[in-house]
Amino acid sequence: LASAGHVAAVHEFPLKGEYRVRVRAAQDKGGNEAAQMQLRLDGRSLKTFTVSAGRNRMQEYETTFEALSGRHELAAAVINDF
């Protein structure tokens, strides 16, 4: 993402259980604080990360979460655009 907003994908989870999501991200500072990225499941916040890696050295961010079986939307959102 170049600015505030989100990217999302719908995934079919085969079983109820614990899952892990991993995202690679980097930032270009637009103000005096690092970018904040929020991972979401069906619009609900799973975890918020401070993205400190610069554009030329992406970093991995990951979290685990519980999900019911079925189709769910996973999203990564920039929440503090300048």
PDB file of N, CA, C and O in Angstrom:
ATOM      1  N   LEU A   1       0.836  -1.186   0.000  1.00  0.00           N
ATOM      2  CA  LEU A   1       0.000   0.000   0.000  1.00  0.00           C
ATOM      3  C   LEU A   1       0.876   1.243   0.000  1.00  0.00           C
ATOM      4  O   LEU A   1       1.857   1.303   0.707  1.00  0.00           O
ATOM      5  N   ALA A   2       0.487   2.208  -0.739  1.00  0.00           N
ATOM      6  CA  ALA A   2       1.249   3.448  -0.790  1.00  0.00           C
ATOM      7  C   ALA A   2       0.720   4.472   0.198  1.00  0.00           C
ATOM      8  O   ALA A   2       1.342   5.498   0.425  1.00  0.00           O
ATOM      9  N   SER A   3      -0.425   4.216   0.790  1.00  0.00           N
ATOM     10  CA  SER A   3      -1.066   5.181   1.664  1.00  0.00           C
ATOM     11  C   SER A   3      -2.034   4.440   2.579  1.00  0.00           C
ATOM     12  O   SER A   3      -2.075   3.218   2.598  1.00  0.00           O
ATOM     13  N   ALA A   4      -2.832   5.206   3.338  1.00  0.00           N
ATOM     14  CA  ALA A   4      -3.827   4.585   4.221  1.00  0.00           C
ATOM     15  C   ALA A   4      -4.768   3.727   3.385  1.00  0.00           C
ATOM     16  O   ALA A   4      -5.061   4.027   2.239  1.00  0.00           O
ATOM     17  N   GLY A   5      -5.213   2.668   3.964  1.00  0.00           N
ATOM     18  CA  GLY A   5      -6.102   1.740   3.291  1.00  0.00           C
ATOM     19  C   GLY A   5      -5.765   0.335   3.720  1.00  0.00           C
ATOM     20  O   GLY A   5      -5.075   0.121   4.715  1.00  0.00           O
ATOM     21  N   HIS A   6      -6.259  -0.631   2.961  1.00  0.00           N
ATOM     22  CA  HIS A   6      -5.963  -2.007   3.313  1.00  0.00           C
ATOM     23  C   HIS A   6      -5.933  -2.889   2.071  1.00  0.00           C
ATOM     24  O   HIS A   6      -6.421  -2.515   1.015  1.00  0.00           O
ATOM     25  N   VAL A   7      -5.332  -4.037   2.245  1.00  0.00           N
ATOM     26  CA  VAL A   7      -5.339  -5.075   1.232  1.00  0.00           C
ATOM     27  C   VAL A   7      -5.934  -6.300   1.919  1.00  0.00           C
ATOM     28  O   VAL A   7      -5.662  -6.553   3.094  1.00  0.00           O
ATOM     29  N   ALA A   8      -6.802  -7.030   1.205  1.00  0.00           N
ATOM     30  CA  ALA A   8      -7.502  -8.143   1.830  1.00  0.00           C
ATOM     31  C   ALA A   8      -7.612  -9.328   0.881  1.00  0.00           C
ATOM     32  O   ALA A   8      -7.538  -9.170  -0.340  1.00  0.00           O
ATOM     33  N   ALA A   9      -7.807 -10.495   1.475  1.00  0.00           N
ATOM     34  CA  ALA A   9      -8.048 -11.723   0.721  1.00  0.00           C
ATOM     35  C   ALA A   9      -9.044 -12.564   1.504  1.00  0.00           C
ATOM     36  O   ALA A   9      -9.020 -12.579   2.738  1.00  0.00           O
ATOM     37  N   VAL A  10      -9.906 -13.242   0.779  1.00  0.00           N
ATOM     38  CA  VAL A  10     -10.848 -14.161   1.407  1.00  0.00           C
ATOM     39  C   VAL A  10     -10.230 -15.555   1.358  1.00  0.00           C
ATOM     40  O   VAL A  10      -9.708 -15.983   0.324  1.00  0.00           O
ATOM     41  N   HIS A  11     -10.267 -16.230   2.499  1.00  0.00           N
ATOM     42  CA  HIS A  11      -9.683 -17.570   2.598  1.00  0.00           C
ATOM     43  C   HIS A  11     -10.710 -18.524   3.188  1.00  0.00           C
ATOM     44  O   HIS A  11     -11.463 -18.154   4.087  1.00  0.00           O
ATOM     45  N   GLU A  12     -10.733 -19.744   2.686  1.00  0.00           N
ATOM     46  CA  GLU A  12     -11.612 -20.794   3.206  1.00  0.00           C
ATOM     47  C   GLU A  12     -10.828 -21.598   4.241  1.00  0.00           C
ATOM     48  O   GLU A  12      -9.907 -22.347   3.897  1.00  0.00           O
ATOM     49  N   PHE A  13     -11.172 -21.430   5.510  1.00  0.00           N
ATOM     50  CA  PHE A  13     -10.526 -22.183   6.576  1.00  0.00           C
ATOM     51  C   PHE A  13     -11.225 -23.536   6.694  1.00  0.00           C
ATOM     52  O   PHE A  13     -12.441 -23.585   6.908  1.00  0.00           O
ATOM     53  N   PRO A  14     -10.494 -24.640   6.572  1.00  0.00           N
ATOM     54  CA  PRO A  14     -11.137 -25.947   6.542  1.00  0.00           C
ATOM     55  C   PRO A  14     -11.679 -26.416   7.895  1.00  0.00           C
ATOM     56  O   PRO A  14     -12.649 -27.166   7.936  1.00  0.00           O
ATOM     57  N   LEU A  15     -11.066 -25.974   8.976  1.00  0.00           N
ATOM     58  CA  LEU A  15     -11.444 -26.427  10.313  1.00  0.00           C
ATOM     59  C   LEU A  15     -11.423 -25.279  11.304  1.00  0.00           C
ATOM     60  O   LEU A  15     -10.681 -24.306  11.129  1.00  0.00           O
ATOM     61  N   LYS A  16     -12.178 -25.398  12.356  1.00  0.00           N
ATOM     62  CA  LYS A  16     -12.073 -24.471  13.484  1.00  0.00           C
ATOM     63  C   LYS A  16     -10.723 -24.743  14.137  1.00  0.00           C
ATOM     64  O   LYS A  16     -10.326 -25.898  14.314  1.00  0.00           O
ATOM     65  N   GLY A  17      -9.984 -23.683  14.483  1.00  0.00           N
ATOM     66  CA  GLY A  17      -8.694 -23.903  15.127  1.00  0.00           C
ATOM     67  C   GLY A  17      -7.831 -22.668  15.155  1.00  0.00           C
ATOM     68  O   GLY A  17      -8.278 -21.562  14.859  1.00  0.00           O
ATOM     69  N   GLU A  18      -6.575 -22.888  15.516  1.00  0.00           N
ATOM     70  CA  GLU A  18      -5.602 -21.804  15.586  1.00  0.00           C
ATOM     71  C   GLU A  18      -4.837 -21.749  14.271  1.00  0.00           C
ATOM     72  O   GLU A  18      -4.380 -22.774  13.762  1.00  0.00           O
ATOM     73  N   TYR A  19      -4.695 -20.533  13.747  1.00  0.00           N
ATOM     74  CA  TYR A  19      -3.992 -20.305  12.492  1.00  0.00           C
ATOM     75  C   TYR A  19      -2.931 -19.231  12.703  1.00  0.00           C
ATOM     76  O   TYR A  19      -2.985 -18.466  13.662  1.00  0.00           O
ATOM     77  N   ARG A  20      -1.991 -19.180  11.758  1.00  0.00           N
ATOM     78  CA  ARG A  20      -0.930 -18.171  11.788  1.00  0.00           C
ATOM     79  C   ARG A  20      -0.929 -17.432  10.461  1.00  0.00           C
ATOM     80  O   ARG A  20      -1.058 -18.043   9.405  1.00  0.00           O
ATOM     81  N   VAL A  21      -0.784 -16.114  10.546  1.00  0.00           N
ATOM     82  CA  VAL A  21      -0.648 -15.304   9.342  1.00  0.00           C
ATOM     83  C   VAL A  21       0.676 -14.560   9.423  1.00  0.00           C
ATOM     84  O   VAL A  21       1.077 -14.099  10.495  1.00  0.00           O
ATOM     85  N   ARG A  22       1.361 -14.484   8.274  1.00  0.00           N
ATOM     86  CA  ARG A  22       2.660 -13.812   8.191  1.00  0.00           C
ATOM     87  C   ARG A  22       2.605 -12.829   7.034  1.00  0.00           C
ATOM     88  O   ARG A  22       2.172 -13.180   5.932  1.00  0.00           O
ATOM     89  N   VAL A  23       3.042 -11.591   7.296  1.00  0.00           N
ATOM     90  CA  VAL A  23       3.014 -10.518   6.295  1.00  0.00           C
ATOM     91  C   VAL A  23       4.403  -9.900   6.206  1.00  0.00           C
ATOM     92  O   VAL A  23       5.050  -9.666   7.230  1.00  0.00           O
ATOM     93  N   ARG A  24       4.847  -9.623   4.989  1.00  0.00           N
ATOM     94  CA  ARG A  24       6.102  -8.884   4.789  1.00  0.00           C
ATOM     95  C   ARG A  24       5.736  -7.439   4.499  1.00  0.00           C
ATOM     96  O   ARG A  24       4.883  -7.170   3.656  1.00  0.00           O
ATOM     97  N   ALA A  25       6.402  -6.512   5.211  1.00  0.00           N
ATOM     98  CA  ALA A  25       6.067  -5.091   5.051  1.00  0.00           C
ATOM     99  C   ALA A  25       7.301  -4.224   5.264  1.00  0.00           C
ATOM    100  O   ALA A  25       8.270  -4.625   5.907  1.00  0.00           O
ATOM    101  N   ALA A  26       7.225  -3.019   4.716  1.00  0.00           N
ATOM    102  CA  ALA A  26       8.255  -1.988   4.894  1.00  0.00           C
ATOM    103  C   ALA A  26       7.535  -0.642   4.851  1.00  0.00           C
ATOM    104  O   ALA A  26       6.347  -0.575   4.560  1.00  0.00           O
ATOM    105  N   GLN A  27       8.251   0.417   5.157  1.00  0.00           N
ATOM    106  CA  GLN A  27       7.640   1.746   5.195  1.00  0.00           C
ATOM    107  C   GLN A  27       8.532   2.796   4.573  1.00  0.00           C
ATOM    108  O   GLN A  27       9.740   2.627   4.482  1.00  0.00           O
ATOM    109  N   ASP A  28       7.920   3.890   4.169  1.00  0.00           N
ATOM    110  CA  ASP A  28       8.572   5.159   3.862  1.00  0.00           C
ATOM    111  C   ASP A  28       7.947   6.135   4.834  1.00  0.00           C
ATOM    112  O   ASP A  28       6.738   6.394   4.753  1.00  0.00           O
ATOM    113  N   LYS A  29       8.740   6.647   5.768  1.00  0.00           N
ATOM    114  CA  LYS A  29       8.193   7.566   6.766  1.00  0.00           C
ATOM    115  C   LYS A  29       7.628   8.810   6.108  1.00  0.00           C
ATOM    116  O   LYS A  29       8.264   9.423   5.268  1.00  0.00           O
ATOM    117  N   GLY A  30       6.422   9.181   6.519  1.00  0.00           N
ATOM    118  CA  GLY A  30       5.804  10.385   5.995  1.00  0.00           C
ATOM    119  C   GLY A  30       5.660  11.444   7.066  1.00  0.00           C
ATOM    120  O   GLY A  30       5.228  12.556   6.808  1.00  0.00           O
ATOM    121  N   GLY A  31       6.017  11.123   8.265  1.00  0.00           N
ATOM    122  CA  GLY A  31       5.916  12.033   9.395  1.00  0.00           C
ATOM    123  C   GLY A  31       6.979  11.668  10.400  1.00  0.00           C
ATOM    124  O   GLY A  31       8.014  11.121  10.051  1.00  0.00           O
ATOM    125  N   ASN A  32       6.692  11.909  11.675  1.00  0.00           N
ATOM    126  CA  ASN A  32       7.709  11.656  12.695  1.00  0.00           C
ATOM    127  C   ASN A  32       7.528  10.327  13.421  1.00  0.00           C
ATOM    128  O   ASN A  32       8.203  10.071  14.397  1.00  0.00           O
ATOM    129  N   GLU A  33       6.625   9.477  12.965  1.00  0.00           N
ATOM    130  CA  GLU A  33       6.477   8.167  13.595  1.00  0.00           C
ATOM    131  C   GLU A  33       6.434   7.081  12.525  1.00  0.00           C
ATOM    132  O   GLU A  33       6.117   7.334  11.370  1.00  0.00           O
ATOM    133  N   ALA A  34       6.784   5.872  12.951  1.00  0.00           N
ATOM    134  CA  ALA A  34       6.781   4.735  12.038  1.00  0.00           C
ATOM    135  C   ALA A  34       5.348   4.361  11.657  1.00  0.00           C
ATOM    136  O   ALA A  34       4.398   4.650  12.391  1.00  0.00           O
ATOM    137  N   ALA A  35       5.225   3.693  10.528  1.00  0.00           N
ATOM    138  CA  ALA A  35       3.906   3.238  10.071  1.00  0.00           C
ATOM    139  C   ALA A  35       3.337   2.210  11.051  1.00  0.00           C
ATOM    140  O   ALA A  35       4.065   1.409  11.630  1.00  0.00           O
ATOM    141  N   GLN A  36       2.030   2.248  11.214  1.00  0.00           N
ATOM    142  CA  GLN A  36       1.312   1.275  12.042  1.00  0.00           C
ATOM    143  C   GLN A  36       0.483   0.406  11.098  1.00  0.00           C
ATOM    144  O   GLN A  36      -0.317   0.923  10.314  1.00  0.00           O
ATOM    145  N   MET A  37       0.689  -0.913  11.187  1.00  0.00           N
ATOM    146  CA  MET A  37      -0.036  -1.854  10.350  1.00  0.00           C
ATOM    147  C   MET A  37      -0.890  -2.748  11.247  1.00  0.00           C
ATOM    148  O   MET A  37      -0.404  -3.315  12.215  1.00  0.00           O
ATOM    149  N   GLN A  38      -2.151  -2.864  10.902  1.00  0.00           N
ATOM    150  CA  GLN A  38      -3.067  -3.676  11.686  1.00  0.00           C
ATOM    151  C   GLN A  38      -3.498  -4.881  10.849  1.00  0.00           C
ATOM    152  O   GLN A  38      -3.921  -4.731   9.703  1.00  0.00           O
ATOM    153  N   LEU A  39      -3.364  -6.082  11.431  1.00  0.00           N
ATOM    154  CA  LEU A  39      -3.873  -7.283  10.784  1.00  0.00           C
ATOM    155  C   LEU A  39      -5.273  -7.533  11.308  1.00  0.00           C
ATOM    156  O   LEU A  39      -5.517  -7.416  12.516  1.00  0.00           O
ATOM    157  N   ARG A  40      -6.199  -7.871  10.395  1.00  0.00           N
ATOM    158  CA  ARG A  40      -7.613  -8.015  10.750  1.00  0.00           C
ATOM    159  C   ARG A  40      -8.180  -9.319  10.212  1.00  0.00           C
ATOM    160  O   ARG A  40      -7.784  -9.779   9.139  1.00  0.00           O
ATOM    161  N   LEU A  41      -9.141  -9.858  10.937  1.00  0.00           N
ATOM    162  CA  LEU A  41      -9.928 -11.004  10.492  1.00  0.00           C
ATOM    163  C   LEU A  41     -11.382 -10.582  10.520  1.00  0.00           C
ATOM    164  O   LEU A  41     -11.903 -10.213  11.588  1.00  0.00           O
ATOM    165  N   ASP A  42     -12.020 -10.567   9.365  1.00  0.00           N
ATOM    166  CA  ASP A  42     -13.419 -10.143   9.247  1.00  0.00           C
ATOM    167  C   ASP A  42     -13.666  -8.771   9.884  1.00  0.00           C
ATOM    168  O   ASP A  42     -14.667  -8.536  10.548  1.00  0.00           O
ATOM    169  N   GLY A  43     -12.699  -7.861   9.706  1.00  0.00           N
ATOM    170  CA  GLY A  43     -12.827  -6.505  10.216  1.00  0.00           C
ATOM    171  C   GLY A  43     -12.423  -6.323  11.664  1.00  0.00           C
ATOM    172  O   GLY A  43     -12.338  -5.203  12.162  1.00  0.00           O
ATOM    173  N   ARG A  44     -12.130  -7.408  12.356  1.00  0.00           N
ATOM    174  CA  ARG A  44     -11.747  -7.360  13.777  1.00  0.00           C
ATOM    175  C   ARG A  44     -10.223  -7.361  13.883  1.00  0.00           C
ATOM    176  O   ARG A  44      -9.545  -8.181  13.264  1.00  0.00           O
ATOM    177  N   SER A  45      -9.688  -6.444  14.678  1.00  0.00           N
ATOM    178  CA  SER A  45      -8.238  -6.343  14.843  1.00  0.00           C
ATOM    179  C   SER A  45      -7.669  -7.593  15.508  1.00  0.00           C
ATOM    180  O   SER A  45      -8.161  -8.036  16.547  1.00  0.00           O
ATOM    181  N   LEU A  46      -6.626  -8.154  14.879  1.00  0.00           N
ATOM    182  CA  LEU A  46      -5.901  -9.269  15.472  1.00  0.00           C
ATOM    183  C   LEU A  46      -4.670  -8.766  16.216  1.00  0.00           C
ATOM    184  O   LEU A  46      -4.387  -9.189  17.319  1.00  0.00           O
ATOM    185  N   LYS A  47      -3.932  -7.865  15.566  1.00  0.00           N
ATOM    186  CA  LYS A  47      -2.707  -7.325  16.162  1.00  0.00           C
ATOM    187  C   LYS A  47      -2.270  -6.109  15.373  1.00  0.00           C
ATOM    188  O   LYS A  47      -2.448  -6.049  14.152  1.00  0.00           O
ATOM    189  N   THR A  48      -1.679  -5.129  16.061  1.00  0.00           N
ATOM    190  CA  THR A  48      -1.128  -3.938  15.422  1.00  0.00           C
ATOM    191  C   THR A  48       0.381  -3.960  15.589  1.00  0.00           C
ATOM    192  O   THR A  48       0.886  -4.207  16.682  1.00  0.00           O
ATOM    193  N   PHE A  49       1.082  -3.701  14.507  1.00  0.00           N
ATOM    194  CA  PHE A  49       2.543  -3.713  14.490  1.00  0.00           C
ATOM    195  C   PHE A  49       3.079  -2.332  14.144  1.00  0.00           C
ATOM    196  O   PHE A  49       2.478  -1.612  13.338  1.00  0.00           O
ATOM    197  N   THR A  50       4.219  -1.991  14.702  1.00  0.00           N
ATOM    198  CA  THR A  50       4.987  -0.825  14.272  1.00  0.00           C
ATOM    199  C   THR A  50       5.935  -1.322  13.192  1.00  0.00           C
ATOM    200  O   THR A  50       6.763  -2.198  13.442  1.00  0.00           O
ATOM    201  N   VAL A  51       5.792  -0.786  11.992  1.00  0.00           N
ATOM    202  CA  VAL A  51       6.629  -1.206  10.862  1.00  0.00           C
ATOM    203  C   VAL A  51       7.850  -0.301  10.833  1.00  0.00           C
ATOM    204  O   VAL A  51       7.759   0.873  10.488  1.00  0.00           O
ATOM    205  N   SER A  52       8.987  -0.862  11.221  1.00  0.00           N
ATOM    206  CA  SER A  52      10.202  -0.050  11.314  1.00  0.00           C
ATOM    207  C   SER A  52      11.150  -0.277  10.143  1.00  0.00           C
ATOM    208  O   SER A  52      12.069   0.509   9.934  1.00  0.00           O
ATOM    209  N   ALA A  53      10.946  -1.323   9.377  1.00  0.00           N
ATOM    210  CA  ALA A  53      11.828  -1.634   8.252  1.00  0.00           C
ATOM    211  C   ALA A  53      11.636  -0.630   7.124  1.00  0.00           C
ATOM    212  O   ALA A  53      10.515  -0.240   6.816  1.00  0.00           O
ATOM    213  N   GLY A  54      12.745  -0.222   6.533  1.00  0.00           N
ATOM    214  CA  GLY A  54      12.698   0.674   5.384  1.00  0.00           C
ATOM    215  C   GLY A  54      12.357  -0.071   4.101  1.00  0.00           C
ATOM    216  O   GLY A  54      12.404  -1.307   4.050  1.00  0.00           O
ATOM    217  N   ARG A  55      12.035   0.651   3.068  1.00  0.00           N
ATOM    218  CA  ARG A  55      11.560   0.084   1.806  1.00  0.00           C
ATOM    219  C   ARG A  55      12.484  -0.989   1.234  1.00  0.00           C
ATOM    220  O   ARG A  55      12.027  -1.978   0.675  1.00  0.00           O
ATOM    221  N   ASN A  56      13.772  -0.820   1.347  1.00  0.00           N
ATOM    222  CA  ASN A  56      14.716  -1.756   0.744  1.00  0.00           C
ATOM    223  C   ASN A  56      15.045  -2.967   1.601  1.00  0.00           C
ATOM    224  O   ASN A  56      15.872  -3.784   1.218  1.00  0.00           O
ATOM    225  N   ARG A  57      14.410  -3.096   2.763  1.00  0.00           N
ATOM    226  CA  ARG A  57      14.669  -4.259   3.623  1.00  0.00           C
ATOM    227  C   ARG A  57      13.386  -4.664   4.347  1.00  0.00           C
ATOM    228  O   ARG A  57      13.213  -4.410   5.525  1.00  0.00           O
ATOM    229  N   MET A  58      12.505  -5.311   3.604  1.00  0.00           N
ATOM    230  CA  MET A  58      11.218  -5.722   4.158  1.00  0.00           C
ATOM    231  C   MET A  58      11.428  -6.645   5.358  1.00  0.00           C
ATOM    232  O   MET A  58      12.424  -7.350   5.452  1.00  0.00           O
ATOM    233  N   GLN A  59      10.468  -6.599   6.261  1.00  0.00           N
ATOM    234  CA  GLN A  59      10.530  -7.391   7.486  1.00  0.00           C
ATOM    235  C   GLN A  59       9.240  -8.205   7.598  1.00  0.00           C
ATOM    236  O   GLN A  59       8.190  -7.790   7.101  1.00  0.00           O
ATOM    237  N   GLU A  60       9.312  -9.362   8.256  1.00  0.00           N
ATOM    238  CA  GLU A  60       8.129 -10.201   8.446  1.00  0.00           C
ATOM    239  C   GLU A  60       7.464  -9.889   9.777  1.00  0.00           C
ATOM    240  O   GLU A  60       8.135  -9.683  10.787  1.00  0.00           O
ATOM    241  N   TYR A  61       6.138  -9.882   9.754  1.00  0.00           N
ATOM    242  CA  TYR A  61       5.309  -9.663  10.938  1.00  0.00           C
ATOM    243  C   TYR A  61       4.310 -10.809  10.976  1.00  0.00           C
ATOM    244  O   TYR A  61       3.719 -11.143   9.943  1.00  0.00           O
ATOM    245  N   GLU A  62       4.121 -11.411  12.147  1.00  0.00           N
ATOM    246  CA  GLU A  62       3.232 -12.561  12.208  1.00  0.00           C
ATOM    247  C   GLU A  62       2.461 -12.598  13.512  1.00  0.00           C
ATOM    248  O   GLU A  62       2.900 -12.055  14.529  1.00  0.00           O
ATOM    249  N   THR A  63       1.296 -13.229  13.447  1.00  0.00           N
ATOM    250  CA  THR A  63       0.481 -13.430  14.639  1.00  0.00           C
ATOM    251  C   THR A  63      -0.333 -14.705  14.465  1.00  0.00           C
ATOM    252  O   THR A  63      -0.513 -15.193  13.352  1.00  0.00           O
ATOM    253  N   THR A  64      -0.791 -15.253  15.562  1.00  0.00           N
ATOM    254  CA  THR A  64      -1.683 -16.407  15.532  1.00  0.00           C
ATOM    255  C   THR A  64      -3.062 -15.954  15.982  1.00  0.00           C
ATOM    256  O   THR A  64      -3.206 -14.957  16.700  1.00  0.00           O
ATOM    257  N   PHE A  65      -4.080 -16.696  15.553  1.00  0.00           N
ATOM    258  CA  PHE A  65      -5.453 -16.334  15.885  1.00  0.00           C
ATOM    259  C   PHE A  65      -6.342 -17.558  15.782  1.00  0.00           C
ATOM    260  O   PHE A  65      -5.980 -18.546  15.137  1.00  0.00           O
ATOM    261  N   GLU A  66      -7.489 -17.482  16.407  1.00  0.00           N
ATOM    262  CA  GLU A  66      -8.504 -18.530  16.336  1.00  0.00           C
ATOM    263  C   GLU A  66      -9.500 -18.172  15.233  1.00  0.00           C
ATOM    264  O   GLU A  66      -9.891 -17.009  15.100  1.00  0.00           O
ATOM    265  N   ALA A  67      -9.907 -19.171  14.462  1.00  0.00           N
ATOM    266  CA  ALA A  67     -10.910 -18.950  13.418  1.00  0.00           C
ATOM    267  C   ALA A  67     -11.843 -20.149  13.359  1.00  0.00           C
ATOM    268  O   ALA A  67     -11.430 -21.290  13.592  1.00  0.00           O
ATOM    269  N   LEU A  68     -13.087 -19.874  13.045  1.00  0.00           N
ATOM    270  CA  LEU A  68     -14.064 -20.922  12.788  1.00  0.00           C
ATOM    271  C   LEU A  68     -13.877 -21.403  11.353  1.00  0.00           C
ATOM    272  O   LEU A  68     -13.308 -20.695  10.521  1.00  0.00           O
ATOM    273  N   SER A  69     -14.350 -22.597  11.041  1.00  0.00           N
ATOM    274  CA  SER A  69     -14.275 -23.064   9.658  1.00  0.00           C
ATOM    275  C   SER A  69     -15.156 -22.179   8.785  1.00  0.00           C
ATOM    276  O   SER A  69     -16.111 -21.563   9.255  1.00  0.00           O
ATOM    277  N   GLY A  70     -14.801 -22.100   7.513  1.00  0.00           N
ATOM    278  CA  GLY A  70     -15.581 -21.302   6.579  1.00  0.00           C
ATOM    279  C   GLY A  70     -14.766 -20.177   5.968  1.00  0.00           C
ATOM    280  O   GLY A  70     -13.564 -20.059   6.176  1.00  0.00           O
ATOM    281  N   ARG A  71     -15.460 -19.324   5.207  1.00  0.00           N
ATOM    282  CA  ARG A  71     -14.821 -18.208   4.498  1.00  0.00           C
ATOM    283  C   ARG A  71     -14.663 -17.016   5.434  1.00  0.00           C
ATOM    284  O   ARG A  71     -15.626 -16.609   6.081  1.00  0.00           O
ATOM    285  N   HIS A  72     -13.453 -16.469   5.453  1.00  0.00           N
ATOM    286  CA  HIS A  72     -13.147 -15.304   6.281  1.00  0.00           C
ATOM    287  C   HIS A  72     -12.233 -14.363   5.505  1.00  0.00           C
ATOM    288  O   HIS A  72     -11.414 -14.803   4.710  1.00  0.00           O
ATOM    289  N   GLU A  73     -12.364 -13.066   5.776  1.00  0.00           N
ATOM    290  CA  GLU A  73     -11.507 -12.073   5.139  1.00  0.00           C
ATOM    291  C   GLU A  73     -10.338 -11.731   6.057  1.00  0.00           C
ATOM    292  O   GLU A  73     -10.530 -11.323   7.198  1.00  0.00           O
ATOM    293  N   LEU A  74      -9.124 -11.905   5.549  1.00  0.00           N
ATOM    294  CA  LEU A  74      -7.901 -11.473   6.226  1.00  0.00           C
ATOM    295  C   LEU A  74      -7.445 -10.184   5.570  1.00  0.00           C
ATOM    296  O   LEU A  74      -7.435 -10.082   4.334  1.00  0.00           O
ATOM    297  N   ALA A  75      -7.069  -9.197   6.374  1.00  0.00           N
ATOM    298  CA  ALA A  75      -6.650  -7.906   5.822  1.00  0.00           C
ATOM    299  C   ALA A  75      -5.453  -7.357   6.580  1.00  0.00           C
ATOM    300  O   ALA A  75      -5.269  -7.637   7.770  1.00  0.00           O
ATOM    301  N   ALA A  76      -4.651  -6.567   5.882  1.00  0.00           N
ATOM    302  CA  ALA A  76      -3.571  -5.782   6.476  1.00  0.00           C
ATOM    303  C   ALA A  76      -3.865  -4.326   6.135  1.00  0.00           C
ATOM    304  O   ALA A  76      -4.117  -3.991   4.974  1.00  0.00           O
ATOM    305  N   ALA A  77      -3.863  -3.467   7.158  1.00  0.00           N
ATOM    306  CA  ALA A  77      -4.245  -2.067   6.961  1.00  0.00           C
ATOM    307  C   ALA A  77      -3.208  -1.128   7.541  1.00  0.00           C
ATOM    308  O   ALA A  77      -2.674  -1.375   8.630  1.00  0.00           O
ATOM    309  N   VAL A  78      -2.922  -0.042   6.832  1.00  0.00           N
ATOM    310  CA  VAL A  78      -2.099   1.054   7.363  1.00  0.00           C
ATOM    311  C   VAL A  78      -3.079   1.967   8.096  1.00  0.00           C
ATOM    312  O   VAL A  78      -4.064   2.425   7.524  1.00  0.00           O
ATOM    313  N   ILE A  79      -2.814   2.230   9.375  1.00  0.00           N
ATOM    314  CA  ILE A  79      -3.799   2.972  10.181  1.00  0.00           C
ATOM    315  C   ILE A  79      -3.324   4.353  10.627  1.00  0.00           C
ATOM    316  O   ILE A  79      -4.060   5.049  11.323  1.00  0.00           O
ATOM    317  N   ASN A  80      -2.138   4.777  10.206  1.00  0.00           N
ATOM    318  CA  ASN A  80      -1.668   6.115  10.597  1.00  0.00           C
ATOM    319  C   ASN A  80      -1.004   6.846   9.449  1.00  0.00           C
ATOM    320  O   ASN A  80       0.102   7.345   9.567  1.00  0.00           O
ATOM    321  N   ASP A  81      -1.662   6.970   8.340  1.00  0.00           N
ATOM    322  CA  ASP A  81      -1.110   7.643   7.169  1.00  0.00           C
ATOM    323  C   ASP A  81      -0.900   9.132   7.461  1.00  0.00           C
ATOM    324  O   ASP A  81      -1.684   9.767   8.153  1.00  0.00           O
ATOM    325  N   PHE A  82       0.184   9.682   6.884  1.00  0.00           N
ATOM    326  CA  PHE A  82       0.457  11.112   7.041  1.00  0.00           C
ATOM    327  C   PHE A  82       0.182  11.828   5.751  1.00  0.00           C
ATOM    328  O   PHE A  82       0.433  11.383   4.705  1.00  0.00           O
TER     329      PHE A  82
END
